[in-house]
Amino acid sequence: MLLLPLLLPALSALASAVEVKRPRGVSLTNHHFYEESKPFTCLDGSSTIAFEWVNDDYCDCQDGSDEPGTSACPNGRFHCTNAGYRPQYIPSSRVNDGVCDCCDATDEYNSGFVCENTCKEMGRKEREALAQMAEVAREGFQLKQVLIEEASKGREDKQRTLAELQEGRKSLEEQVETLRSVKEAAEKPEKEAKEIHQKKWEEQKAAEKAAQEQARASDAFQELDDDGDGLVSVAELQTHVELDVDGDGTLSETEAQTLLGNALQADASSFRDAVWAAIKENYKPEGLPDAAPLPEAPEPQPDLPLEQPAPEDDYDEEEEEEGDDDESNEEEPKVPPPKQPADKTAEEDEAEKMPPYDEATQALIDAAQKAREQFEEAEKSLKEMEDSIQSLEKEISFDFGPQGEFAYLYSQCYELSTTEYVYRLCPFNRVSQKPKNGGAETNLGTWGSWAGPEENKFSVMKYEHGTGCWQGPNRSTTVKLTCGKETVVTSTTEPSRCEYLMELVTPSACQEPRDPGAADHDEL
């Protein structure tokens, strides 16, 4: 037993030195087809030839299988053993062509060209790269397990929250309906009280206006009754030419009689009831002046010199005139603007303003306003709750992978900046493109579905129905997911017009690392 540790290295070296005898260019897996003691049958079964014809630099088989180690057959294949690296096949036409295709240099055995065996170095580099990839995959897979655990807890929390919201919605809907009834019940007496208040105010205004009209009518009657006999006659009415009917500048006897109700005179009562209504729009009290004429453009002052200034004095005169203008401009604001007839005084505005509500009416208004505010607050809370329920239902309905490992991507966005554009990927939502030098954002597609192959469905995302191209289809984006420790968009291309390809690195795409000893091997 003590000799076993000493014998193992020797046995291992001996075993590695043993090589199965086979023709040049034949792989280890195919060596049993090439037995020197038997005739060779072409691998496609087309014919059988003497074994001596194998690698005799003449193509006998249609599939080229009799010349694996020469370039005689155009469709032949030469197997590079590449010990220490990956074995490979090359076309037989490359054998002895002066170019090193196999890293072990076996393809240039008779060309006179010296090739260096680089298989060990290439194998070392590949093993290092594979080790790094394996480490990334291992760490990524560990992160994936954390994401799966968080997704499971998150889904449970969201489902519990959703159930609570759905249960609370029933209670809140009942509360909203109750508050709606309270509001409507409070608004009814409020409306009635406000209408009564409005009606009283309108009646009061009408009474005041009627009293004012009566006073104006009485004043006009007294002015028109020149002889003080208690009657307004046709002659007395004719003294007011502003009442002219036909516009000829005079009030004729017939026109005056018509205004008096086809009578020759009118007493105070009939004047107030009938005549005043016919003349009040045009009647001007004797004590009021006529309307002031519109201001005319100022005329030149007579005392100003009319002579034209000498050319050399123009500049000084203009400066003086400008100075005068400045002074006049400064003085202009001191002159009050003419009062417009349509303008209302503060007293008139106050008179037109409805008086405040009485205490009882104001109490009803306050109660109704409080009911409205409570109803609106409850209705707003119900709307927010319904939005939350809709958002949770939408999120829970998404397919986030077999174990929910892609759930963390939801509501997140990732950007990639290129020389011209900024690409933005929001998983399960949309993809967009925005120019760096300014301009509108372009929709490259909205979430469609998982589009990977059947055996790996969750390796590809499809985003469809983006902004339409000019005289072309709507834009779409395919997102390929690859394993990595971080979540980042690494590339974006447009392989076809309006069809974009994006790569997203994410731990969720990492698969469980295989046992290194279980890997497939060929000849090393």
Short mmCIF file of C-alpha atoms in Angstrom, two decimals:
data_model
loop_
_atom_site.label_atom_id
_atom_site.label_comp_id
_atom_site.label_asym_id
_atom_site.label_seq_id
_atom_site.Cartn_x
_atom_site.Cartn_y
_atom_site.Cartn_z
CA MET A 1 0.00 0.00 0.00
CA LEU A 2 2.91 2.32 0.67
CA LEU A 3 4.08 1.94 -2.94
CA LEU A 4 0.76 3.11 -4.39
CA PRO A 5 1.48 6.86 -4.10
CA LEU A 6 4.79 6.33 -5.84
CA LEU A 7 3.35 4.21 -8.63
CA LEU A 8 0.40 6.49 -9.51
CA PRO A 9 2.46 9.24 -11.23
CA ALA A 10 4.35 6.67 -13.27
CA LEU A 11 1.18 4.88 -14.31
CA SER A 12 -0.42 8.18 -15.22
CA ALA A 13 2.54 9.19 -17.40
CA LEU A 14 2.52 5.79 -19.06
CA ALA A 15 -1.19 6.02 -19.77
CA SER A 16 -0.83 9.50 -21.27
CA ALA A 17 1.90 8.25 -23.59
CA VAL A 18 -0.31 5.50 -25.00
CA GLU A 19 -1.92 6.52 -28.29
CA VAL A 20 -4.43 4.49 -30.25
CA LYS A 21 -2.98 3.69 -33.67
CA ARG A 22 -5.02 5.21 -36.49
CA PRO A 23 -4.45 6.89 -39.86
CA ARG A 24 -3.43 10.54 -39.89
CA GLY A 25 -6.40 12.90 -39.69
CA VAL A 26 -8.78 10.36 -38.11
CA SER A 27 -10.41 11.19 -34.78
CA LEU A 28 -10.34 8.85 -31.87
CA THR A 29 -14.09 8.35 -32.06
CA ASN A 30 -13.80 7.13 -35.69
CA HIS A 31 -10.67 4.99 -35.41
CA HIS A 32 -12.63 1.71 -35.36
CA PHE A 33 -13.69 2.38 -38.98
CA TYR A 34 -10.04 2.31 -40.00
CA GLU A 35 -8.66 -1.20 -39.21
CA GLU A 36 -5.45 -1.92 -41.06
CA SER A 37 -6.21 -5.64 -41.26
CA LYS A 38 -9.50 -5.13 -43.13
CA PRO A 39 -10.60 -3.43 -46.33
CA PHE A 40 -11.91 0.09 -45.73
CA THR A 41 -15.55 0.85 -46.36
CA CYS A 42 -16.31 4.48 -47.13
CA LEU A 43 -18.20 6.07 -44.23
CA ASP A 44 -21.14 6.83 -46.53
CA GLY A 45 -21.19 3.14 -47.57
CA SER A 46 -20.72 4.00 -51.24
CA SER A 47 -17.80 1.59 -51.80
CA THR A 48 -15.15 -0.58 -50.20
CA ILE A 49 -11.47 -0.23 -51.01
CA ALA A 50 -8.21 -1.83 -49.95
CA PHE A 51 -6.87 -0.29 -46.75
CA GLU A 52 -3.67 0.62 -48.58
CA TRP A 53 -5.69 3.17 -50.52
CA VAL A 54 -6.42 5.18 -47.36
CA ASN A 55 -4.37 8.40 -47.35
CA ASP A 56 -2.73 7.51 -50.67
CA ASP A 57 -3.37 11.05 -51.93
CA TYR A 58 -6.11 9.86 -54.31
CA CYS A 59 -9.81 10.34 -53.62
CA ASP A 60 -11.66 6.99 -53.90
CA CYS A 61 -14.73 7.65 -51.70
CA GLN A 62 -17.43 10.12 -52.67
CA ASP A 63 -17.54 11.48 -49.12
CA GLY A 64 -13.74 11.87 -49.00
CA SER A 65 -13.47 9.61 -45.94
CA ASP A 66 -10.57 7.63 -47.45
CA GLU A 67 -8.30 10.70 -47.47
CA PRO A 68 -8.61 12.27 -43.99
CA GLY A 69 -4.89 13.04 -43.87
CA THR A 70 -4.36 14.48 -47.35
CA SER A 71 -5.84 17.20 -49.49
CA ALA A 72 -6.88 14.85 -52.28
CA CYS A 73 -10.63 15.05 -51.62
CA PRO A 74 -12.33 18.47 -51.80
CA ASN A 75 -14.96 17.40 -49.26
CA GLY A 76 -12.62 15.59 -46.88
CA ARG A 77 -12.11 16.50 -43.23
CA PHE A 78 -8.86 16.47 -41.28
CA HIS A 79 -9.04 15.98 -37.52
CA CYS A 80 -6.69 18.04 -35.36
CA THR A 81 -6.01 16.24 -32.09
CA ASN A 82 -4.80 19.48 -30.45
CA ALA A 83 -3.67 17.82 -27.23
CA GLY A 84 -4.00 20.31 -24.41
CA TYR A 85 -6.67 22.29 -26.23
CA ARG A 86 -9.93 21.60 -28.02
CA PRO A 87 -9.83 19.14 -30.94
CA GLN A 88 -11.25 20.40 -34.20
CA TYR A 89 -11.96 19.47 -37.82
CA ILE A 90 -10.62 21.44 -40.77
CA PRO A 91 -11.23 20.93 -44.50
CA SER A 92 -8.71 18.48 -45.96
CA SER A 93 -7.86 21.10 -48.58
CA ARG A 94 -5.98 23.00 -45.85
CA VAL A 95 -3.59 20.08 -45.17
CA ASN A 96 -0.02 20.93 -46.12
CA ASP A 97 -1.03 24.32 -47.55
CA GLY A 98 1.68 26.20 -45.67
CA VAL A 99 -0.76 27.69 -43.16
CA CYS A 100 -0.92 26.43 -39.58
CA ASP A 101 -4.59 25.61 -38.92
CA CYS A 102 -4.16 23.09 -36.09
CA CYS A 103 -2.58 24.40 -32.91
CA ASP A 104 -0.59 21.11 -32.66
CA ALA A 105 0.82 21.68 -36.22
CA THR A 106 -0.31 18.22 -37.40
CA ASP A 107 -1.90 19.65 -40.55
CA GLU A 108 1.49 20.75 -41.93
CA TYR A 109 3.39 17.46 -41.58
CA ASN A 110 4.70 17.44 -45.15
CA SER A 111 4.66 21.04 -46.34
CA GLY A 112 8.09 22.00 -45.18
CA PHE A 113 6.52 24.78 -43.15
CA VAL A 114 7.50 24.73 -39.49
CA CYS A 115 4.55 25.36 -37.15
CA GLU A 116 4.78 25.95 -33.42
CA ASN A 117 2.60 23.83 -31.14
CA THR A 118 0.53 26.42 -29.28
CA CYS A 119 -2.11 24.08 -27.89
CA LYS A 120 -0.91 24.15 -24.30
CA GLU A 121 -0.83 27.96 -24.22
CA MET A 122 -4.22 28.22 -25.91
CA GLY A 123 -5.60 25.62 -23.54
CA ARG A 124 -4.24 27.54 -20.57
CA LYS A 125 -5.83 30.79 -21.72
CA GLU A 126 -9.11 29.09 -22.46
CA ARG A 127 -9.13 27.41 -19.07
CA GLU A 128 -8.48 30.76 -17.41
CA ALA A 129 -11.30 32.39 -19.39
CA LEU A 130 -13.60 29.47 -18.61
CA ALA A 131 -12.61 29.70 -14.95
CA GLN A 132 -13.48 33.40 -14.93
CA MET A 133 -16.78 32.72 -16.66
CA ALA A 134 -17.47 29.91 -14.23
CA GLU A 135 -16.73 32.23 -11.31
CA VAL A 136 -19.07 34.89 -12.73
CA ALA A 137 -21.72 32.23 -13.32
CA ARG A 138 -21.26 30.90 -9.78
CA GLU A 139 -21.53 34.33 -8.18
CA GLY A 140 -24.35 35.27 -10.50
CA PHE A 141 -26.24 32.13 -9.61
CA GLN A 142 -25.79 32.89 -5.91
CA LEU A 143 -27.25 36.35 -6.51
CA LYS A 144 -30.05 34.74 -8.45
CA GLN A 145 -30.95 32.63 -5.42
CA VAL A 146 -31.16 35.82 -3.34
CA LEU A 147 -33.36 37.42 -6.00
CA ILE A 148 -35.60 34.35 -6.03
CA GLU A 149 -35.98 34.49 -2.27
CA GLU A 150 -36.72 38.22 -2.34
CA ALA A 151 -39.20 37.73 -5.20
CA SER A 152 -41.01 35.03 -3.24
CA LYS A 153 -41.30 37.24 -0.16
CA GLY A 154 -42.23 40.23 -2.28
CA ARG A 155 -44.96 38.32 -4.08
CA GLU A 156 -46.39 37.12 -0.78
CA ASP A 157 -46.33 40.67 0.59
CA LYS A 158 -48.01 42.03 -2.54
CA GLN A 159 -50.69 39.35 -2.51
CA ARG A 160 -51.36 40.04 1.16
CA THR A 161 -51.47 43.79 0.52
CA LEU A 162 -53.79 43.22 -2.44
CA ALA A 163 -56.15 41.13 -0.34
CA GLU A 164 -56.18 43.81 2.37
CA LEU A 165 -56.86 46.55 -0.18
CA GLN A 166 -59.65 44.57 -1.82
CA GLU A 167 -61.22 43.98 1.58
CA GLY A 168 -60.79 47.64 2.55
CA ARG A 169 -62.30 48.76 -0.74
CA LYS A 170 -65.66 47.28 0.19
CA SER A 171 -65.72 49.23 3.45
CA LEU A 172 -64.54 52.43 1.75
CA GLU A 173 -67.15 52.10 -1.01
CA GLU A 174 -69.85 51.86 1.65
CA GLN A 175 -68.38 54.90 3.42
CA VAL A 176 -68.36 56.89 0.18
CA GLU A 177 -72.01 56.07 -0.49
CA THR A 178 -72.95 57.00 3.09
CA LEU A 179 -71.12 60.32 2.80
CA ARG A 180 -72.73 60.92 -0.58
CA SER A 181 -76.17 60.59 1.02
CA VAL A 182 -75.13 62.88 3.87
CA LYS A 183 -73.83 65.43 1.37
CA GLU A 184 -76.98 65.35 -0.73
CA ALA A 185 -79.14 65.64 2.40
CA ALA A 186 -77.13 68.66 3.56
CA GLU A 187 -77.14 70.33 0.14
CA LYS A 188 -80.93 70.28 -0.19
CA PRO A 189 -81.72 72.72 2.68
CA GLU A 190 -78.61 74.72 1.74
CA LYS A 191 -79.94 75.17 -1.77
CA GLU A 192 -83.40 76.15 -0.54
CA ALA A 193 -82.00 78.66 1.95
CA LYS A 194 -79.70 80.23 -0.65
CA GLU A 195 -82.58 80.49 -3.12
CA ILE A 196 -84.74 82.24 -0.50
CA HIS A 197 -81.89 84.63 0.29
CA GLN A 198 -81.33 85.29 -3.42
CA LYS A 199 -85.03 85.90 -4.00
CA LYS A 200 -85.28 88.36 -1.10
CA TRP A 201 -82.27 90.25 -2.37
CA GLU A 202 -83.64 90.43 -5.92
CA GLU A 203 -87.01 91.61 -4.61
CA GLN A 204 -85.24 94.24 -2.53
CA LYS A 205 -83.24 95.44 -5.55
CA ALA A 206 -86.40 95.55 -7.66
CA ALA A 207 -88.21 97.59 -5.00
CA GLU A 208 -85.30 100.00 -4.70
CA LYS A 209 -85.12 100.38 -8.46
CA ALA A 210 -88.86 100.98 -8.69
CA ALA A 211 -88.63 103.62 -5.95
CA GLN A 212 -85.78 105.29 -7.81
CA GLU A 213 -87.80 105.29 -11.01
CA GLN A 214 -90.78 106.76 -9.20
CA ALA A 215 -88.55 109.48 -7.76
CA ARG A 216 -87.10 110.27 -11.20
CA ALA A 217 -90.60 110.35 -12.68
CA SER A 218 -91.78 112.74 -9.95
CA ASP A 219 -88.78 115.01 -10.47
CA ALA A 220 -89.33 115.03 -14.23
CA PHE A 221 -93.05 115.81 -13.75
CA GLN A 222 -92.24 118.78 -11.54
CA GLU A 223 -89.68 120.08 -14.05
CA LEU A 224 -92.08 119.72 -16.97
CA ASP A 225 -95.03 121.30 -15.07
CA ASP A 226 -93.84 124.83 -15.71
CA ASP A 227 -97.04 126.55 -14.65
CA GLY A 228 -97.45 124.40 -11.54
CA ASP A 229 -101.02 123.42 -12.35
CA GLY A 230 -100.41 119.75 -11.58
CA LEU A 231 -100.56 118.83 -15.27
CA VAL A 232 -97.99 118.36 -18.04
CA SER A 233 -99.32 119.73 -21.29
CA VAL A 234 -98.26 119.22 -24.91
CA ALA A 235 -96.65 122.67 -24.95
CA GLU A 236 -94.69 121.98 -21.77
CA LEU A 237 -93.44 118.63 -23.16
CA GLN A 238 -92.34 120.32 -26.42
CA THR A 239 -89.75 122.35 -24.51
CA HIS A 240 -87.60 119.16 -24.36
CA VAL A 241 -86.43 118.66 -27.93
CA GLU A 242 -84.33 115.66 -26.92
CA LEU A 243 -87.63 113.73 -26.92
CA ASP A 244 -87.92 114.23 -30.70
CA VAL A 245 -89.31 111.03 -32.23
CA ASP A 246 -88.61 111.35 -35.96
CA GLY A 247 -85.13 112.89 -35.60
CA ASP A 248 -85.90 116.23 -37.28
CA GLY A 249 -84.57 118.17 -34.29
CA THR A 250 -87.96 119.38 -33.01
CA LEU A 251 -90.73 117.80 -31.00
CA SER A 252 -93.96 118.42 -32.89
CA GLU A 253 -97.35 118.80 -31.26
CA THR A 254 -98.44 115.43 -32.67
CA GLU A 255 -95.32 113.72 -31.35
CA ALA A 256 -95.82 115.27 -27.91
CA GLN A 257 -99.46 114.25 -27.89
CA THR A 258 -98.46 110.70 -28.76
CA LEU A 259 -95.96 110.61 -25.90
CA LEU A 260 -98.74 111.83 -23.56
CA GLY A 261 -100.78 108.77 -24.48
CA ASN A 262 -102.72 110.53 -27.25
CA ALA A 263 -103.88 113.10 -24.71
CA LEU A 264 -103.43 116.87 -24.45
CA GLN A 265 -102.15 116.70 -20.90
CA ALA A 266 -101.29 114.24 -18.16
CA ASP A 267 -101.59 114.42 -14.41
CA ALA A 268 -98.92 113.12 -12.03
CA SER A 269 -100.38 109.64 -11.75
CA SER A 270 -100.78 108.97 -15.46
CA PHE A 271 -97.38 110.57 -16.09
CA ARG A 272 -95.67 108.13 -13.72
CA ASP A 273 -97.62 105.12 -14.98
CA ALA A 274 -97.49 105.68 -18.76
CA VAL A 275 -95.69 108.78 -20.00
CA TRP A 276 -92.47 108.34 -18.03
CA ALA A 277 -91.86 104.88 -19.49
CA ALA A 278 -92.01 106.37 -23.00
CA ILE A 279 -89.63 109.28 -22.40
CA LYS A 280 -87.22 108.24 -19.64
CA GLU A 281 -84.53 106.89 -21.99
CA ASN A 282 -84.18 110.25 -23.82
CA TYR A 283 -85.29 112.68 -21.14
CA LYS A 284 -82.57 115.01 -19.78
CA PRO A 285 -83.18 116.83 -16.52
CA GLU A 286 -82.84 120.56 -16.91
CA GLY A 287 -80.19 120.87 -14.24
CA LEU A 288 -77.72 118.47 -15.95
CA PRO A 289 -75.32 119.73 -18.65
CA ASP A 290 -75.17 118.12 -22.05
CA ALA A 291 -72.66 115.33 -22.56
CA ALA A 292 -69.18 116.74 -22.93
CA PRO A 293 -67.81 116.46 -26.46
CA LEU A 294 -64.92 114.15 -27.18
CA PRO A 295 -61.50 115.81 -26.72
CA GLU A 296 -60.04 117.06 -29.98
CA ALA A 297 -56.45 116.95 -31.08
CA PRO A 298 -54.46 119.90 -29.68
CA GLU A 299 -53.94 122.76 -32.10
CA PRO A 300 -50.59 124.59 -32.53
CA GLN A 301 -50.05 127.34 -30.03
CA PRO A 302 -50.20 130.79 -31.71
CA ASP A 303 -47.31 132.18 -29.71
CA LEU A 304 -44.81 129.61 -31.01
CA PRO A 305 -42.43 130.82 -33.74
CA LEU A 306 -43.42 129.69 -37.20
CA GLU A 307 -40.01 130.15 -38.79
CA GLN A 308 -38.05 127.02 -39.68
CA PRO A 309 -34.83 126.70 -37.65
CA ALA A 310 -31.52 127.03 -39.39
CA PRO A 311 -29.85 123.72 -40.29
CA GLU A 312 -27.08 124.28 -37.81
CA ASP A 313 -29.65 124.76 -35.05
CA ASP A 314 -31.64 121.58 -35.83
CA TYR A 315 -29.76 119.40 -33.38
CA ASP A 316 -30.20 121.78 -30.43
CA GLU A 317 -33.83 122.41 -31.23
CA GLU A 318 -34.54 118.67 -31.39
CA GLU A 319 -32.86 118.17 -28.04
CA GLU A 320 -34.95 120.94 -26.56
CA GLU A 321 -38.12 119.49 -28.08
CA GLU A 322 -37.27 116.08 -26.69
CA GLY A 323 -36.70 117.67 -23.33
CA ASP A 324 -40.08 119.38 -23.59
CA ASP A 325 -41.69 116.08 -24.51
CA ASP A 326 -40.11 114.42 -21.50
CA GLU A 327 -41.44 117.15 -19.26
CA SER A 328 -44.89 116.90 -20.78
CA ASN A 329 -44.80 113.12 -20.38
CA GLU A 330 -43.92 113.49 -16.76
CA GLU A 331 -46.82 115.89 -16.25
CA GLU A 332 -49.39 113.75 -18.10
CA PRO A 333 -50.02 111.26 -15.25
CA LYS A 334 -51.04 114.20 -13.05
CA VAL A 335 -54.12 114.76 -15.20
CA PRO A 336 -56.83 112.31 -14.14
CA PRO A 337 -58.21 110.22 -17.03
CA PRO A 338 -61.74 111.06 -18.13
CA LYS A 339 -64.30 109.05 -16.32
CA GLN A 340 -66.11 106.54 -18.52
CA PRO A 341 -69.87 106.58 -18.23
CA ALA A 342 -69.99 102.81 -18.00
CA ASP A 343 -67.68 102.70 -14.99
CA LYS A 344 -69.37 101.89 -11.74
CA THR A 345 -68.50 103.62 -8.52
CA ALA A 346 -67.52 101.70 -5.42
CA GLU A 347 -70.91 102.59 -3.95
CA GLU A 348 -72.69 101.13 -6.97
CA ASP A 349 -70.57 97.97 -6.82
CA GLU A 350 -71.36 97.60 -3.16
CA ALA A 351 -75.04 98.13 -3.90
CA GLU A 352 -74.92 95.40 -6.56
CA LYS A 353 -73.23 92.99 -4.15
CA MET A 354 -75.54 90.52 -2.48
CA PRO A 355 -75.65 91.01 1.30
CA PRO A 356 -74.15 88.30 3.54
CA TYR A 357 -76.25 85.33 4.49
CA ASP A 358 -78.11 85.36 7.73
CA GLU A 359 -76.82 83.17 10.55
CA ALA A 360 -79.23 80.30 9.93
CA THR A 361 -78.47 80.17 6.17
CA GLN A 362 -74.71 80.38 6.78
CA ALA A 363 -74.96 77.47 9.23
CA LEU A 364 -76.64 75.36 6.52
CA ILE A 365 -73.94 76.35 4.02
CA ASP A 366 -71.15 75.44 6.45
CA ALA A 367 -72.76 72.07 7.18
CA ALA A 368 -73.14 71.31 3.46
CA GLN A 369 -69.54 72.38 2.76
CA LYS A 370 -68.25 70.11 5.51
CA ALA A 371 -70.26 67.22 4.09
CA ARG A 372 -68.86 67.92 0.62
CA GLU A 373 -65.28 67.96 1.89
CA GLN A 374 -65.73 64.69 3.77
CA PHE A 375 -67.29 63.06 0.70
CA GLU A 376 -64.56 64.34 -1.64
CA GLU A 377 -61.81 63.14 0.73
CA ALA A 378 -63.35 59.67 0.94
CA GLU A 379 -63.88 59.55 -2.83
CA LYS A 380 -60.22 60.53 -3.37
CA SER A 381 -59.08 57.79 -0.98
CA LEU A 382 -61.20 55.26 -2.87
CA LYS A 383 -59.68 56.34 -6.19
CA GLU A 384 -56.14 56.00 -4.80
CA MET A 385 -56.99 52.58 -3.40
CA GLU A 386 -58.40 51.42 -6.74
CA ASP A 387 -55.24 52.64 -8.51
CA SER A 388 -53.10 50.67 -6.03
CA ILE A 389 -55.21 47.55 -6.53
CA GLN A 390 -54.96 47.86 -10.31
CA SER A 391 -51.19 48.37 -10.13
CA LEU A 392 -50.69 45.34 -7.84
CA GLU A 393 -52.95 43.13 -9.97
CA LYS A 394 -50.97 44.10 -13.06
CA GLU A 395 -47.61 43.40 -11.40
CA ILE A 396 -48.71 40.06 -9.97
CA SER A 397 -50.04 38.98 -13.37
CA PHE A 398 -46.58 39.25 -15.03
CA ASP A 399 -44.56 36.12 -15.72
CA PHE A 400 -41.29 36.85 -13.94
CA GLY A 401 -39.69 33.49 -14.66
CA PRO A 402 -40.05 29.95 -13.25
CA GLN A 403 -39.13 31.14 -9.75
CA GLY A 404 -39.84 34.84 -10.09
CA GLU A 405 -36.15 35.61 -10.56
CA PHE A 406 -36.86 38.49 -12.97
CA ALA A 407 -39.31 40.27 -10.66
CA TYR A 408 -36.68 42.74 -9.46
CA LEU A 409 -36.48 44.21 -12.98
CA TYR A 410 -40.08 45.44 -12.77
CA SER A 411 -40.39 49.24 -12.42
CA GLN A 412 -36.64 49.63 -13.11
CA CYS A 413 -34.94 51.24 -16.12
CA TYR A 414 -31.43 50.79 -17.52
CA GLU A 415 -29.64 53.06 -19.98
CA LEU A 416 -26.88 52.67 -22.56
CA SER A 417 -25.25 55.78 -24.00
CA THR A 418 -23.71 55.68 -27.50
CA THR A 419 -22.14 58.42 -29.59
CA GLU A 420 -25.52 59.50 -30.97
CA TYR A 421 -28.28 58.14 -28.73
CA VAL A 422 -29.26 57.21 -25.22
CA TYR A 423 -31.10 53.89 -25.20
CA ARG A 424 -33.41 53.19 -22.28
CA LEU A 425 -34.76 49.75 -21.37
CA CYS A 426 -37.55 49.48 -18.81
CA PRO A 427 -38.17 45.71 -18.50
CA PHE A 428 -41.81 44.63 -18.79
CA ASN A 429 -42.66 48.16 -19.95
CA ARG A 430 -40.94 49.72 -22.97
CA VAL A 431 -37.71 50.48 -24.85
CA SER A 432 -36.88 53.97 -26.09
CA GLN A 433 -34.22 55.93 -27.95
CA LYS A 434 -33.41 59.62 -27.47
CA PRO A 435 -30.92 61.70 -29.47
CA LYS A 436 -28.05 63.16 -27.45
CA ASN A 437 -28.21 66.50 -29.27
CA GLY A 438 -31.84 67.03 -28.35
CA GLY A 439 -35.04 65.87 -29.94
CA ALA A 440 -38.09 63.77 -29.22
CA GLU A 441 -37.89 60.32 -27.67
CA THR A 442 -38.69 57.42 -29.99
CA ASN A 443 -40.58 54.37 -28.75
CA LEU A 444 -38.72 51.22 -29.83
CA GLY A 445 -41.43 48.89 -28.56
CA THR A 446 -43.62 48.06 -25.59
CA TRP A 447 -43.56 44.80 -23.63
CA GLY A 448 -44.81 41.87 -25.64
CA SER A 449 -43.71 38.48 -24.28
CA TRP A 450 -40.90 36.08 -23.53
CA ALA A 451 -39.53 34.92 -26.89
CA GLY A 452 -36.68 32.51 -26.17
CA PRO A 453 -36.48 28.97 -27.59
CA GLU A 454 -38.66 26.30 -26.04
CA GLU A 455 -35.84 24.92 -23.90
CA ASN A 456 -34.87 28.41 -22.64
CA LYS A 457 -37.94 30.58 -22.97
CA PHE A 458 -36.75 33.21 -20.48
CA SER A 459 -33.55 34.07 -22.35
CA VAL A 460 -35.16 36.55 -24.78
CA MET A 461 -37.62 39.43 -24.31
CA LYS A 462 -39.71 40.85 -27.15
CA TYR A 463 -40.93 44.47 -27.28
CA GLU A 464 -43.35 45.34 -30.10
CA HIS A 465 -45.57 48.05 -31.62
CA GLY A 466 -43.14 50.94 -31.23
CA THR A 467 -43.14 54.16 -33.24
CA GLY A 468 -43.68 53.48 -36.94
CA CYS A 469 -40.79 53.97 -39.33
CA TRP A 470 -41.17 56.22 -42.34
CA GLN A 471 -42.83 54.04 -44.98
CA GLY A 472 -41.90 51.02 -42.92
CA PRO A 473 -43.05 48.79 -40.04
CA ASN A 474 -43.45 49.73 -36.41
CA ARG A 475 -40.22 49.55 -34.46
CA SER A 476 -39.54 46.49 -32.31
CA THR A 477 -36.74 45.34 -30.01
CA THR A 478 -35.40 41.91 -29.09
CA VAL A 479 -33.58 41.79 -25.75
CA LYS A 480 -31.19 38.89 -25.15
CA LEU A 481 -30.45 38.11 -21.51
CA THR A 482 -27.02 36.83 -20.50
CA CYS A 483 -25.47 35.84 -17.18
CA GLY A 484 -23.58 38.41 -15.13
CA LYS A 485 -23.09 39.67 -11.58
CA GLU A 486 -24.55 43.11 -12.39
CA THR A 487 -27.62 44.31 -14.24
CA VAL A 488 -26.54 46.41 -17.20
CA VAL A 489 -27.36 46.97 -20.87
CA THR A 490 -24.14 46.13 -22.74
CA SER A 491 -25.05 46.66 -26.40
CA THR A 492 -27.70 47.87 -28.80
CA THR A 493 -27.68 47.32 -32.56
CA GLU A 494 -30.11 47.59 -35.48
CA PRO A 495 -29.47 44.44 -37.54
CA SER A 496 -32.54 45.12 -39.68
CA ARG A 497 -34.40 48.32 -40.44
CA CYS A 498 -36.58 49.27 -37.47
CA GLU A 499 -35.66 46.02 -35.68
CA TYR A 500 -33.32 46.51 -32.73
CA LEU A 501 -31.25 44.00 -30.79
CA MET A 502 -30.25 44.72 -27.19
CA GLU A 503 -28.25 42.67 -24.70
CA LEU A 504 -29.03 42.79 -20.98
CA VAL A 505 -26.68 41.22 -18.45
CA THR A 506 -28.43 40.04 -15.32
CA PRO A 507 -27.84 37.52 -12.49
CA SER A 508 -31.31 36.15 -13.19
CA ALA A 509 -30.02 34.63 -16.45
CA CYS A 510 -27.32 32.60 -14.67
CA GLN A 511 -27.78 28.83 -14.57
CA GLU A 512 -26.52 26.49 -11.88
CA PRO A 513 -22.83 25.70 -12.62
CA ARG A 514 -22.15 22.17 -13.82
CA ASP A 515 -19.66 19.84 -12.19
CA PRO A 516 -16.37 20.39 -14.07
CA GLY A 517 -15.76 16.65 -14.09
CA ALA A 518 -19.01 16.08 -15.94
CA ALA A 519 -17.93 18.13 -18.96
CA ASP A 520 -17.62 16.39 -22.30
CA HIS A 521 -14.06 15.65 -23.41
CA ASP A 522 -12.46 14.56 -26.59
CA GLU A 523 -8.80 13.79 -27.01
CA LEU A 524 -6.54 15.96 -24.86
#
